[in-house]
Backbone as a ProteinNet text record, in pm:
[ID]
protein_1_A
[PRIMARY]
XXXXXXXXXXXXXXXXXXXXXXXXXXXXXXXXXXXXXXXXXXXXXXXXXXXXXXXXXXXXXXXXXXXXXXXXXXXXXXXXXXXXXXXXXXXXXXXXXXXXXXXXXXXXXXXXXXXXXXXXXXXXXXXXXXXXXXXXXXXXXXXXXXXXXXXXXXXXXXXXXXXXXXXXXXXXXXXXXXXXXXXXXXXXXXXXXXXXXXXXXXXXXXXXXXXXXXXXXXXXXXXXXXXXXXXXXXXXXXXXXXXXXXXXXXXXXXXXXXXXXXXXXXX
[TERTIARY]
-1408.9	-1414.2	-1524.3	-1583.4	-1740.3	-1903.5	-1888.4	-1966.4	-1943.8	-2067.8	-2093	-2037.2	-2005.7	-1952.8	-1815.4	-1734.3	-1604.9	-1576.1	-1670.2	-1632.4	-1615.7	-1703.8	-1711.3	-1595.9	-1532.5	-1440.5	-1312	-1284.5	-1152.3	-1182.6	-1277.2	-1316.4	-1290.1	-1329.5	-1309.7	-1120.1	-1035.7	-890.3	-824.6	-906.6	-873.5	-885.8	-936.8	-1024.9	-869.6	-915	-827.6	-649.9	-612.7	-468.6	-465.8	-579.7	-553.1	-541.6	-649.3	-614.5	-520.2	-423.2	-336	-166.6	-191.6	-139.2	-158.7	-303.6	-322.7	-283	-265.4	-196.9	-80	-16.2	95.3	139	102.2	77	-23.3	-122.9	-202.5	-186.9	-46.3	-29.2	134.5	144.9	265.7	264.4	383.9	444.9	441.4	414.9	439.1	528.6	701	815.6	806.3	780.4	764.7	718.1	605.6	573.9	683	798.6	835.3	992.5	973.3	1100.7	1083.1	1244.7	1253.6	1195.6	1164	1118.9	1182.4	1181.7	1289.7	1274.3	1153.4	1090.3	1185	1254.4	1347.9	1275.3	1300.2	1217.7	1100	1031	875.5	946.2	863.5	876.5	722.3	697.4	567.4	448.2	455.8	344.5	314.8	406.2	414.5	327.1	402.5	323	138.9	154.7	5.4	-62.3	-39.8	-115.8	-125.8	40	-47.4	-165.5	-135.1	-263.2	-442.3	-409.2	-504.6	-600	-488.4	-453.4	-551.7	-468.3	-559.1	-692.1	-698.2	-844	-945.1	-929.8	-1036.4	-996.6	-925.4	-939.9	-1009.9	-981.4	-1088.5	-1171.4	-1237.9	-1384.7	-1433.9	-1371.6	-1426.6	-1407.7	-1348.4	-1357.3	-1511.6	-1507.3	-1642.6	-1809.8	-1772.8	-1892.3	-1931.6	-1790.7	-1776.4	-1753.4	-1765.3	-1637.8	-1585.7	-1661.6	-1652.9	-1547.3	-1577.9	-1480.9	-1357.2	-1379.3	-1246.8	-1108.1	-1248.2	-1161.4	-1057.7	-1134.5	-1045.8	-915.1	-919.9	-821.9	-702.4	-760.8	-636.9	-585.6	-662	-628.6	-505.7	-503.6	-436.8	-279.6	-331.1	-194.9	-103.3	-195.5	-139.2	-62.4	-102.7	-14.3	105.6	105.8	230.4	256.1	301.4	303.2	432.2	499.5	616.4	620.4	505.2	506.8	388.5	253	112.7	147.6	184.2	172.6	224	372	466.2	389.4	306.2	259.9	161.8	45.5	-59	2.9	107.9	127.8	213.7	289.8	331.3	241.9	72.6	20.5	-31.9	-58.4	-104.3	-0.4	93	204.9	241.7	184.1	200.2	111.6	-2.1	-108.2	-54.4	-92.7	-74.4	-109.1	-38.9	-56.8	-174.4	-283.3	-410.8	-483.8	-487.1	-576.2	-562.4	-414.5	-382.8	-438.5	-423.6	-475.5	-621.8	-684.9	-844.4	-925	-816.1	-890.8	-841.8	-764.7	-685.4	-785.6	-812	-951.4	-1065.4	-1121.2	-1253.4	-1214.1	-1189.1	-1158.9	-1163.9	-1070.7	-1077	-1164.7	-1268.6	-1415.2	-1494.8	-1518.5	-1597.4	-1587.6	-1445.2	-1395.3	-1504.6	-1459.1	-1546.3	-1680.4	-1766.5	-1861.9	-1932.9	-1823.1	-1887.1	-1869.5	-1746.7	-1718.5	-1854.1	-1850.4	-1986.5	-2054.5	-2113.1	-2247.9	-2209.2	-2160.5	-2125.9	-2155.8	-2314.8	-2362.2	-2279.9	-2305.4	-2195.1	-2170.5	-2033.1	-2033.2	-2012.9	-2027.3	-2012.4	-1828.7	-1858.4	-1704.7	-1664	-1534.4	-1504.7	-1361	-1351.3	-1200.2	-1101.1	-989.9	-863.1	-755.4	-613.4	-497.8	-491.6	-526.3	-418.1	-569.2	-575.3	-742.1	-859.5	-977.2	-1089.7	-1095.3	-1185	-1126.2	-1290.8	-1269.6	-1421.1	-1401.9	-1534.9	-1507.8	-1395.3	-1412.5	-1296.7	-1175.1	-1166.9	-1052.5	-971.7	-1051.7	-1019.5	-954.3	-1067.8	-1038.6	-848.3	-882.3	-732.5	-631.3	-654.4	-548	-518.6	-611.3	-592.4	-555.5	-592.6	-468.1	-343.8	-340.5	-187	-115.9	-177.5	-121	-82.2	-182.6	-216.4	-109.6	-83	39.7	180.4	174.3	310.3	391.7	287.2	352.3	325.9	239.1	270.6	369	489.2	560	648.8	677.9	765.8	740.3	673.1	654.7	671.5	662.6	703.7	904.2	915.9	1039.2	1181.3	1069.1	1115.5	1118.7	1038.6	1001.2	1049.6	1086.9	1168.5	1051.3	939	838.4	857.2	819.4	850	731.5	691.9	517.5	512.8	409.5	438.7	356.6	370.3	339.4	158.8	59.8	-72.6	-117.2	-240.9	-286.2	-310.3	-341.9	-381.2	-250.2	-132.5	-61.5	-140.3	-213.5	-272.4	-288	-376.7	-424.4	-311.2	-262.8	-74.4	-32	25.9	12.5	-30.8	-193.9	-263	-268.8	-272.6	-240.5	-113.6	-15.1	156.3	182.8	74	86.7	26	-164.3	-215.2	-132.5	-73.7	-2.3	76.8	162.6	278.1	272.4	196.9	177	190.4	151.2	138.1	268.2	365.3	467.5	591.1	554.4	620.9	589.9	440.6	402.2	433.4	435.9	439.9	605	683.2	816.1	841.9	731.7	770.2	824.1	788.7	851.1	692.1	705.7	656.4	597.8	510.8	471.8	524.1	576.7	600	444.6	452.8	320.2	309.4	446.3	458.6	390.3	301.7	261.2	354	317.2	471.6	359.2	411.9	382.7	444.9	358.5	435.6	373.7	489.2	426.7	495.1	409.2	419	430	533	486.2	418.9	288.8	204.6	270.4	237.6	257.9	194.6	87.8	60	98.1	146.6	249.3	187.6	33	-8.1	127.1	6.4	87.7	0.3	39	-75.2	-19.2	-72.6	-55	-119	-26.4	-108.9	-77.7	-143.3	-74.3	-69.8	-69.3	-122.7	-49.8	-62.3	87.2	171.5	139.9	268.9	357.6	334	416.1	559.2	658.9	776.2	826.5	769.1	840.5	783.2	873.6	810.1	878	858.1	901.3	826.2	896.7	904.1	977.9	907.8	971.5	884.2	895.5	791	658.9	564.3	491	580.6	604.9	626.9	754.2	830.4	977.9	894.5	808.4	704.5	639.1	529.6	505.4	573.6	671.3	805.8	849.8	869.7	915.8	854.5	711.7	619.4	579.1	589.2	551.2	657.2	768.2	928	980.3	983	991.1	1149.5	1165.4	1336.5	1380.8	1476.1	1593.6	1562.7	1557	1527.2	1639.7	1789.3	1870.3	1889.9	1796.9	1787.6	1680.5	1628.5	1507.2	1547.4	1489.5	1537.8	1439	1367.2	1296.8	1361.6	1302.5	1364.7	1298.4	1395.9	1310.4	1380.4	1263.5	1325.4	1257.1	1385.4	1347.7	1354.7	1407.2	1452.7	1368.7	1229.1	1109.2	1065.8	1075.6	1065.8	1165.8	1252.1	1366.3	1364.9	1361.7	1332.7	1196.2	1082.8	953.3	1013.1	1073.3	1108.2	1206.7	1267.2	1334.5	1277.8	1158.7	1094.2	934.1	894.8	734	715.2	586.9	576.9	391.3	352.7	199	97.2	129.5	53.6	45.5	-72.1	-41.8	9.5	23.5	107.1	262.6	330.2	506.2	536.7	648.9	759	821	845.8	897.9	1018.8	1057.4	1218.4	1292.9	1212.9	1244.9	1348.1	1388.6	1456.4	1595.1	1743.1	1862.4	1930.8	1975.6	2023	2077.5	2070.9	2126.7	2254.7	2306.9	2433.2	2455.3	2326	2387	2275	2292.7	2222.5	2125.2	2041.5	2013	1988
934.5	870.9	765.3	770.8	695.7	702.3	823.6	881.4	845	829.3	768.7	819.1	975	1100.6	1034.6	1018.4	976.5	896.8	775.2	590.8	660.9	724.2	795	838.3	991.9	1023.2	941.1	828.3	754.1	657.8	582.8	525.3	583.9	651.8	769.6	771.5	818.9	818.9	675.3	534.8	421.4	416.7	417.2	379.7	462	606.8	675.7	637.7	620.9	489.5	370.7	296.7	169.9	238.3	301.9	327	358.1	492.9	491.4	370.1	297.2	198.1	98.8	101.7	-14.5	96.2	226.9	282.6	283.6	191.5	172.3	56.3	-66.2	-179.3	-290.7	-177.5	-220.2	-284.4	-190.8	-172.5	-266.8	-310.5	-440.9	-522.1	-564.1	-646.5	-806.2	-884.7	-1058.8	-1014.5	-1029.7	-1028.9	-898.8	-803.3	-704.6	-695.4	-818.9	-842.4	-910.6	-988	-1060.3	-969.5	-822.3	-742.3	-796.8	-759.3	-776	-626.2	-621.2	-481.3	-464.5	-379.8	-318.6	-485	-484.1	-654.5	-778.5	-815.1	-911.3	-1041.1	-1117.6	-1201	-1182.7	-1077	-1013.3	-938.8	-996.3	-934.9	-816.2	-752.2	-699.4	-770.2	-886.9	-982.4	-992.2	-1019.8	-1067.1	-932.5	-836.1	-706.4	-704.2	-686.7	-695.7	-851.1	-949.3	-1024.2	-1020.6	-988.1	-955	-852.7	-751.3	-649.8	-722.4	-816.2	-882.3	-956.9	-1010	-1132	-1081.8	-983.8	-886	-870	-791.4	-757.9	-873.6	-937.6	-1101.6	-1101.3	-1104.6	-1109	-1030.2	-907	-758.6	-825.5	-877	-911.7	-1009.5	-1050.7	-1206.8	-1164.3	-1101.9	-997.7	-908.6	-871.1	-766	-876.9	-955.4	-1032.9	-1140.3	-1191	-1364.8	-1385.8	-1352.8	-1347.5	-1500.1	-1608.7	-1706.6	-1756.5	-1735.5	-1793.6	-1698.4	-1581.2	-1510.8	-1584.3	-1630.2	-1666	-1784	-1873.4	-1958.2	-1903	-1843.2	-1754.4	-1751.4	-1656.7	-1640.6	-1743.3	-1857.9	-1981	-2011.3	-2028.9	-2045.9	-1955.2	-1820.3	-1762.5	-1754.9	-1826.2	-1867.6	-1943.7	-2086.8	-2217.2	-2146.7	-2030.8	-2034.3	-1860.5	-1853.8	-1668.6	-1571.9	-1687.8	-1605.9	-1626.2	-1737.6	-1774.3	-1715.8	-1736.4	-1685.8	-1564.9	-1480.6	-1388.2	-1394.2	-1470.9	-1483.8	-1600.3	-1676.8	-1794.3	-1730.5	-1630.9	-1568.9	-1499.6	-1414.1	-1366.2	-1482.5	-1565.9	-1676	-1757.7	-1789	-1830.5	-1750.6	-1633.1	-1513.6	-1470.6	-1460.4	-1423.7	-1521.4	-1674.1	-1807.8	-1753	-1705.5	-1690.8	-1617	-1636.8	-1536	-1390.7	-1277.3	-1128.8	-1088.4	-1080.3	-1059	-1155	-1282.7	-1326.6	-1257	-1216.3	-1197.3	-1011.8	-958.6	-806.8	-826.8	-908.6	-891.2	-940	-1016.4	-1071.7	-955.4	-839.9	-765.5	-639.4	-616.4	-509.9	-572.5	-676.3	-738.6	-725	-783.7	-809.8	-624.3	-542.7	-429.5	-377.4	-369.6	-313.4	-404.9	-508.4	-595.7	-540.2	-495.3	-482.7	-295.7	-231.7	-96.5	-116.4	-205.4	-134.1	-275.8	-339.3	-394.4	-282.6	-231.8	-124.6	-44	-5.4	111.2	37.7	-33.5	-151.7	-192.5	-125.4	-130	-24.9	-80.1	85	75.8	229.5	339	260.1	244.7	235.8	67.4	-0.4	-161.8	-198.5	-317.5	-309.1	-488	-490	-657	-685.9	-794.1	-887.5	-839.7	-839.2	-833	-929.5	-890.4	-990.3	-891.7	-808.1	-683.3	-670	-547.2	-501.3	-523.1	-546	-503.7	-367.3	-391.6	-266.2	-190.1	-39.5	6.8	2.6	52.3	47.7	128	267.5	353.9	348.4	241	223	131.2	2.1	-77.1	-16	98.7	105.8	224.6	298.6	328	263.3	128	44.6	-8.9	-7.5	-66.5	37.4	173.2	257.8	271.4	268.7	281.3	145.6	12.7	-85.4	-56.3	16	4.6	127.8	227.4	324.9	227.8	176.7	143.5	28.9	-76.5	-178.4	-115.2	-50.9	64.4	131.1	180.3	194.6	140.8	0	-86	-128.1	-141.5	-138.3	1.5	73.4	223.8	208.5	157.1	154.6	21	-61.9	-127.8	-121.7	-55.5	-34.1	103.5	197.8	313.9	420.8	422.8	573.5	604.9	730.8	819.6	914.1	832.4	893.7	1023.3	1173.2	1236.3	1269.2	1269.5	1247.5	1336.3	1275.2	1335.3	1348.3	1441.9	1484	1332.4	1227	1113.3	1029.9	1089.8	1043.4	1146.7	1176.3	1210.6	1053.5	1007.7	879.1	772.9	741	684.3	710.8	870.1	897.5	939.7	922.6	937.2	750	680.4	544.9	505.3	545.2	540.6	597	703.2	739.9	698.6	638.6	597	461.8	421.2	255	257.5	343.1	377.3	247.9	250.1	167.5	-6.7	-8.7	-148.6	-222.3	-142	-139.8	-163.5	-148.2	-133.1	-310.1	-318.7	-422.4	-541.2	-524.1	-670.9	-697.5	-624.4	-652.8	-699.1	-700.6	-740.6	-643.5	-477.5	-368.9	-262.7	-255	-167.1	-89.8	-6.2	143.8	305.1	369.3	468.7	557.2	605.8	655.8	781.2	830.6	1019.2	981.1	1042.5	1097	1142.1	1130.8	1216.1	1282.6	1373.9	1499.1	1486	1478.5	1437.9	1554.9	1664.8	1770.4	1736.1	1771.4	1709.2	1844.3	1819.5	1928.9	1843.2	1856.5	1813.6	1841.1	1768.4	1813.4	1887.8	1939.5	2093.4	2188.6	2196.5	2291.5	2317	2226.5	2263.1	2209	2206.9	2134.1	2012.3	1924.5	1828.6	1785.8	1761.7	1734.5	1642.5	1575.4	1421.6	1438.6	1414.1	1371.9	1538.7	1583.5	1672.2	1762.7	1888.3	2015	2029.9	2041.2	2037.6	1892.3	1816.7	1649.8	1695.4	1676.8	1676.5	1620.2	1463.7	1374.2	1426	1494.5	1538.2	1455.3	1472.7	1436.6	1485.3	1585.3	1693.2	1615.5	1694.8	1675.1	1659.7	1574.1	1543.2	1463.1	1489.7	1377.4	1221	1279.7	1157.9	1070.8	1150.6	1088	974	1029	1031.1	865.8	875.5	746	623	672.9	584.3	504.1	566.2	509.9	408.2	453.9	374.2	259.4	292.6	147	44.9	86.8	5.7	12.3	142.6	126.1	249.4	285.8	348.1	305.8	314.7	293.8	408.4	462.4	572.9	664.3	597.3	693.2	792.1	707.1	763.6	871.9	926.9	1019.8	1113.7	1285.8	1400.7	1451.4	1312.2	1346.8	1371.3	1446.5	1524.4	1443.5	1393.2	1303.1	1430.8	1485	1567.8	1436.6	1349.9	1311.3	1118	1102.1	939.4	879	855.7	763.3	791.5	924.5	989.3	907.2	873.2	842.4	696.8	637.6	468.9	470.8	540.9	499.3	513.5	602.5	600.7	497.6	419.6	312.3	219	175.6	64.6	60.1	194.4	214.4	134.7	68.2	10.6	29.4	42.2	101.9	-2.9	-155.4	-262.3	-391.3	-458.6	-557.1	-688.2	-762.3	-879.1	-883.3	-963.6	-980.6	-839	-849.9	-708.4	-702.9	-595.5	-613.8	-612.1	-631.3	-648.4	-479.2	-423	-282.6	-303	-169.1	-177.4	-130.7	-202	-135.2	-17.1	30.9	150.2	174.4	291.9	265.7	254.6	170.2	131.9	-20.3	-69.7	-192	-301.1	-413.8	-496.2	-622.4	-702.7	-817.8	-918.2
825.7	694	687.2	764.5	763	677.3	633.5	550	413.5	345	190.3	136	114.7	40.6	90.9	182.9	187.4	111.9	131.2	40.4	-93	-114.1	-259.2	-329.9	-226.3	-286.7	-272.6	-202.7	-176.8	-334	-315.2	-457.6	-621.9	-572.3	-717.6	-749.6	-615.1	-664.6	-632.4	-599.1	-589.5	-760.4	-807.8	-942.1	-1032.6	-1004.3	-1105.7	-1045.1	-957.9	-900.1	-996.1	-1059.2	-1098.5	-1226.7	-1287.6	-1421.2	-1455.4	-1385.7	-1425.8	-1459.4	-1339.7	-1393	-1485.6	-1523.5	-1673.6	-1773	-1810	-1877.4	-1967.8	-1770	-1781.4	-1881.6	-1804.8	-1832.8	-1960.4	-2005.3	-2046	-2192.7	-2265.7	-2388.5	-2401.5	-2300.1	-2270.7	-2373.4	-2469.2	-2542.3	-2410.7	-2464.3	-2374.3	-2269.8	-2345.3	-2307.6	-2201.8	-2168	-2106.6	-1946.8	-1957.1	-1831.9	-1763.4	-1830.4	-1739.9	-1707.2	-1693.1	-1711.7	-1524.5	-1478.8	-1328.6	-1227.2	-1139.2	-1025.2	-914.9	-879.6	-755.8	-621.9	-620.9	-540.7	-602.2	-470.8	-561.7	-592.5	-703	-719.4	-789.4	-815.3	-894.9	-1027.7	-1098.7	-1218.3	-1243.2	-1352.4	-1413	-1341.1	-1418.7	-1383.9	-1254.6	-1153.7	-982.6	-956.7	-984.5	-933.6	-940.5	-1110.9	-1087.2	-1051.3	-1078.2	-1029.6	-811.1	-749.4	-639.4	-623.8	-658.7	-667.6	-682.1	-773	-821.1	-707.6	-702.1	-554.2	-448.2	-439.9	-316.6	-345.5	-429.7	-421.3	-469.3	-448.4	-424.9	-349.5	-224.3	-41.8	-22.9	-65.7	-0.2	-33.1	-162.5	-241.9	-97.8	-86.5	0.5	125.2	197.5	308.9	310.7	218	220.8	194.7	103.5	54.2	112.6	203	204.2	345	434.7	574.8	603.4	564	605.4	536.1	386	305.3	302.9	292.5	422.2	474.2	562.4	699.3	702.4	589.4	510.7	460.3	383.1	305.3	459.3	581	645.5	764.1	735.7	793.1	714.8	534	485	516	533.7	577.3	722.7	781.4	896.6	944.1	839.9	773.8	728.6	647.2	589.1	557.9	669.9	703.7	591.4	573.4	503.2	328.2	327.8	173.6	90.2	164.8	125.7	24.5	47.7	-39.8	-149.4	-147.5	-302.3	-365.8	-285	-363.1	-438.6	-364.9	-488.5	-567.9	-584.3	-676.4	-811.4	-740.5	-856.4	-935.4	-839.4	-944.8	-1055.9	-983.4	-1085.9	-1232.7	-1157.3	-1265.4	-1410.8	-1360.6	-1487.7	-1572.9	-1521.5	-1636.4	-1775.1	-1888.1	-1998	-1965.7	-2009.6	-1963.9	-1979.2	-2105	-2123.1	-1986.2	-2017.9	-1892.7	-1773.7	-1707.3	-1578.2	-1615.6	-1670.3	-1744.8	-1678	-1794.4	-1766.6	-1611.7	-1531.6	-1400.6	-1300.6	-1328.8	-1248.4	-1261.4	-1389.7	-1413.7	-1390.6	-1367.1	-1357.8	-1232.4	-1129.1	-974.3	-907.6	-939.7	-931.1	-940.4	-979.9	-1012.9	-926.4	-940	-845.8	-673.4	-688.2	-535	-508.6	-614.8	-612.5	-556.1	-639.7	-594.1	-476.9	-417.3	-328.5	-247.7	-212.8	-80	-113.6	-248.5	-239.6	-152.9	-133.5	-127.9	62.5	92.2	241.3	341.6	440.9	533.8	584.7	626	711.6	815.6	835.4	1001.1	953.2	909.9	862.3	830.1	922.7	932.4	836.4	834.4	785.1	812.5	826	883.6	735.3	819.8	757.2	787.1	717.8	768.9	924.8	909.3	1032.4	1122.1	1159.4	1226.5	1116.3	1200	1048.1	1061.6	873.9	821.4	789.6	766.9	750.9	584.6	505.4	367.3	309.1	361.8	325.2	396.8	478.2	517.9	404	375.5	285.5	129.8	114.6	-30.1	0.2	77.2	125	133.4	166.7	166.5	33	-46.6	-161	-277.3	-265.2	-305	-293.5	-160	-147.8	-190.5	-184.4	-261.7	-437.6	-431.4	-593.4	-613.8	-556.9	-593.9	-536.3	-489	-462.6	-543	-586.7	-672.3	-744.3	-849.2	-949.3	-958.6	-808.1	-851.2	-914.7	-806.9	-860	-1016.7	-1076.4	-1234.8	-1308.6	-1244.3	-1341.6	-1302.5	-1240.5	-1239.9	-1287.9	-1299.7	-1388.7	-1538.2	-1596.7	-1695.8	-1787.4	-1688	-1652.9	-1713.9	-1609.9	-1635.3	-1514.5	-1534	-1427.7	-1429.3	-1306.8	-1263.7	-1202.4	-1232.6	-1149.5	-1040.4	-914.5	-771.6	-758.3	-706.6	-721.1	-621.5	-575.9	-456.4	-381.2	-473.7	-434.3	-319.9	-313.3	-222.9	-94.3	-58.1	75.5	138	75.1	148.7	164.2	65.6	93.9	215.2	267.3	397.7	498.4	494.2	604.2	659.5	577.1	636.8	676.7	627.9	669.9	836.2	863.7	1008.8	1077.9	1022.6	1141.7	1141.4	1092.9	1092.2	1172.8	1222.8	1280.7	1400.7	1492.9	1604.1	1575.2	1475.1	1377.7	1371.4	1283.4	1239.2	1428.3	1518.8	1634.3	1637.2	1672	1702.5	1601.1	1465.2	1402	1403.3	1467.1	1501.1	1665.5	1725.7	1881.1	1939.4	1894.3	1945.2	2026.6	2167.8	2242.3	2174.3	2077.2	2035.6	2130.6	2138.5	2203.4	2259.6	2348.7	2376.5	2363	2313.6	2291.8	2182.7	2119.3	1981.1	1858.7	1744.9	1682.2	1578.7	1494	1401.8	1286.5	1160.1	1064.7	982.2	954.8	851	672.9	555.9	451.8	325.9	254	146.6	60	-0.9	-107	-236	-355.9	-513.4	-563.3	-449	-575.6	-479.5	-377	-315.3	-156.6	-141.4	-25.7	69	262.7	337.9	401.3	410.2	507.1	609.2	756.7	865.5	969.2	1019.7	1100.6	1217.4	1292.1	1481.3	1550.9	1693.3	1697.5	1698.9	1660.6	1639.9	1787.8	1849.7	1974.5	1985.1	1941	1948.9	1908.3	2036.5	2031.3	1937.3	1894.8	1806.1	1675.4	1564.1	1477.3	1320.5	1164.6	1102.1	1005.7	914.7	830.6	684	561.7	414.8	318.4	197.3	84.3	167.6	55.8	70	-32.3	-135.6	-207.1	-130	-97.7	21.8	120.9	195.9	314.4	279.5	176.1	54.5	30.1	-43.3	-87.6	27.7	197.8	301.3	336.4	384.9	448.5	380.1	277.5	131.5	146.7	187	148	18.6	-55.2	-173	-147.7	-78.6	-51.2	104.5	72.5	186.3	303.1	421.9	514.8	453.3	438.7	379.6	276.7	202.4	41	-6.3	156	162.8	196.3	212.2	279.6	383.9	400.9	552.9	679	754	867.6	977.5	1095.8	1224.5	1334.5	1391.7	1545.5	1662.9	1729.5	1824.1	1812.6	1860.7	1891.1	1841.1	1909.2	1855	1714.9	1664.9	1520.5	1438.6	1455.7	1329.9	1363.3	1499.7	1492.4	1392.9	1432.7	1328.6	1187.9	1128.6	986	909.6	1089.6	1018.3	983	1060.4	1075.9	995.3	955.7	904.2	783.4	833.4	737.7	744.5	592.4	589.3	546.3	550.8	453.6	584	611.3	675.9	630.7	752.4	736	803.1	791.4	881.2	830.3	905.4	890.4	776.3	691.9	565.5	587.6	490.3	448.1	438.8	379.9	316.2	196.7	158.5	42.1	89.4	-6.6	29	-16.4	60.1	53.4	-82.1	-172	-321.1	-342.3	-437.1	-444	-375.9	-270	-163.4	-243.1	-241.2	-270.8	-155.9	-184.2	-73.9	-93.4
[MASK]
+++++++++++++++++++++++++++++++++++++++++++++++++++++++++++++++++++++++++++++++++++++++++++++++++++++++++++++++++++++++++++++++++++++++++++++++++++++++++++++++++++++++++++++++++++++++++++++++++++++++++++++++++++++++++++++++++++++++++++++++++++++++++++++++++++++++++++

């Protein structure tokens, strides 16, 4: 994923990911933003203004490293708050303001990644990241609190080739997710086969891996994001280290998430 033609095409369904959520969002009554989301504590607003949030780190990650680096000094001070604090200041703003800095920032973030040679790397909260690594990450951000607002709001999105990249980062993360819990990584490999939404199959990790884990892509998505319970999925784990990873996956850096409760349970 190093190649211009890659940045390209990840950009292209980063881009068409956001739009579809200002779709969503765009045509919002005041009162609307402040409906509640599956995220306890975030309303409309929280959502997109983290999104927002973010991508002025990426911006300043890619453009700035120094002033960066500031940024994760700040989250270092305060590991469990940093994130609810950007999205709370984001969320005070009036909906149009917080609207127009969420589409301005989003684009800024585009075509800096364009604007990044091959092979050029930049600091993150987690590992640094390459351009198309970044803008991957910022899809799958951008589909996942998207969800949480299609579901507060009660739309019901339907699932796009664009969840490839959702879980091609949900698996290479796998090791991540061991570690930001103080947990060993397993050194067996595992196999994660996927039915796609237009009926293909996609496949990660290498085909003989004992530890395997079979089902949707969108099930697959939903997990790794923290946006369902492991229970509330019809993914298949063959093999011990397979079904601990599906308890614990998590595809976004920073602390260990919380995840979501099982339906029917509350937290």
């Amino acid at each position: 994923m190093s190649d211009p033609g890659a940045v390209r095409t990840v950009l292209a369904d980063l881009r068409a990911e956001g739009d579809e959520l200002d779709l969503i969002v765009g045509g919002l009554g005041e009162e609307r933003w402040a409906e509640a989301t599956p995220a306890a504590g975030w309303t409309v607003a929280h959502q997109i203004a983290h999104l927002a949030w973010t991508d002025r780190a990426a911006l300043l990650a890619v453009t700035d490293p120094d002033a960066f680096a500031v940024e994760v000094g700040k989250a270092m001070a305060a590991p469990e708050r940093f994130v609810a604090d950007g999205a709370e200041e984001g969320a005070a703003l009036p909906p149009a303001e917080l609207l127009g800095r969420w589409r301005e920032g989003r684009e800024l973030l585009r075509e800096a990644l364009l604007g990044v040679e091959p092979g050029g790397r930049f600091p993150w909260y987690g590992p640094p990241m390459s351009a198309p690594a970044m803008a991957t990450a910022r899809l799958m951000e951008t589909w996942a609190h998207g969800q949480d607002v299609a579901d507060a709001l009660g739309v019901v999105r339907a699932p796009t080739a664009r969840l490839r990249h959702v879980a091609w980062i949900g698996h290479r993360a796998r090791d991540y997710a061991y570690l930001v819990r103080g947990e060993r990584p397993p050194a067996e490999p595992v196999r994660v086969e996927l039915d796609a939404p237009d009926g293909e199959s996609w496949a990660f990790g290498p085909e003989g891996a004992a530890q395997r884990v079979t089902g949707t892509a969108l099930d697959f998505c939903l997990l790794v994001t923290q946006r369902v319970h492991r229970d509330d999925t019809a993914l298949r784990a063959e093999g011990d280290d397979a079904e601990h990873w599906l308890r614990i996956a998590q595809a976004f850096a920073g602390p260990a998430g919380a995840g979501r409760a099982p339906k029917g349970e509350t937290r």
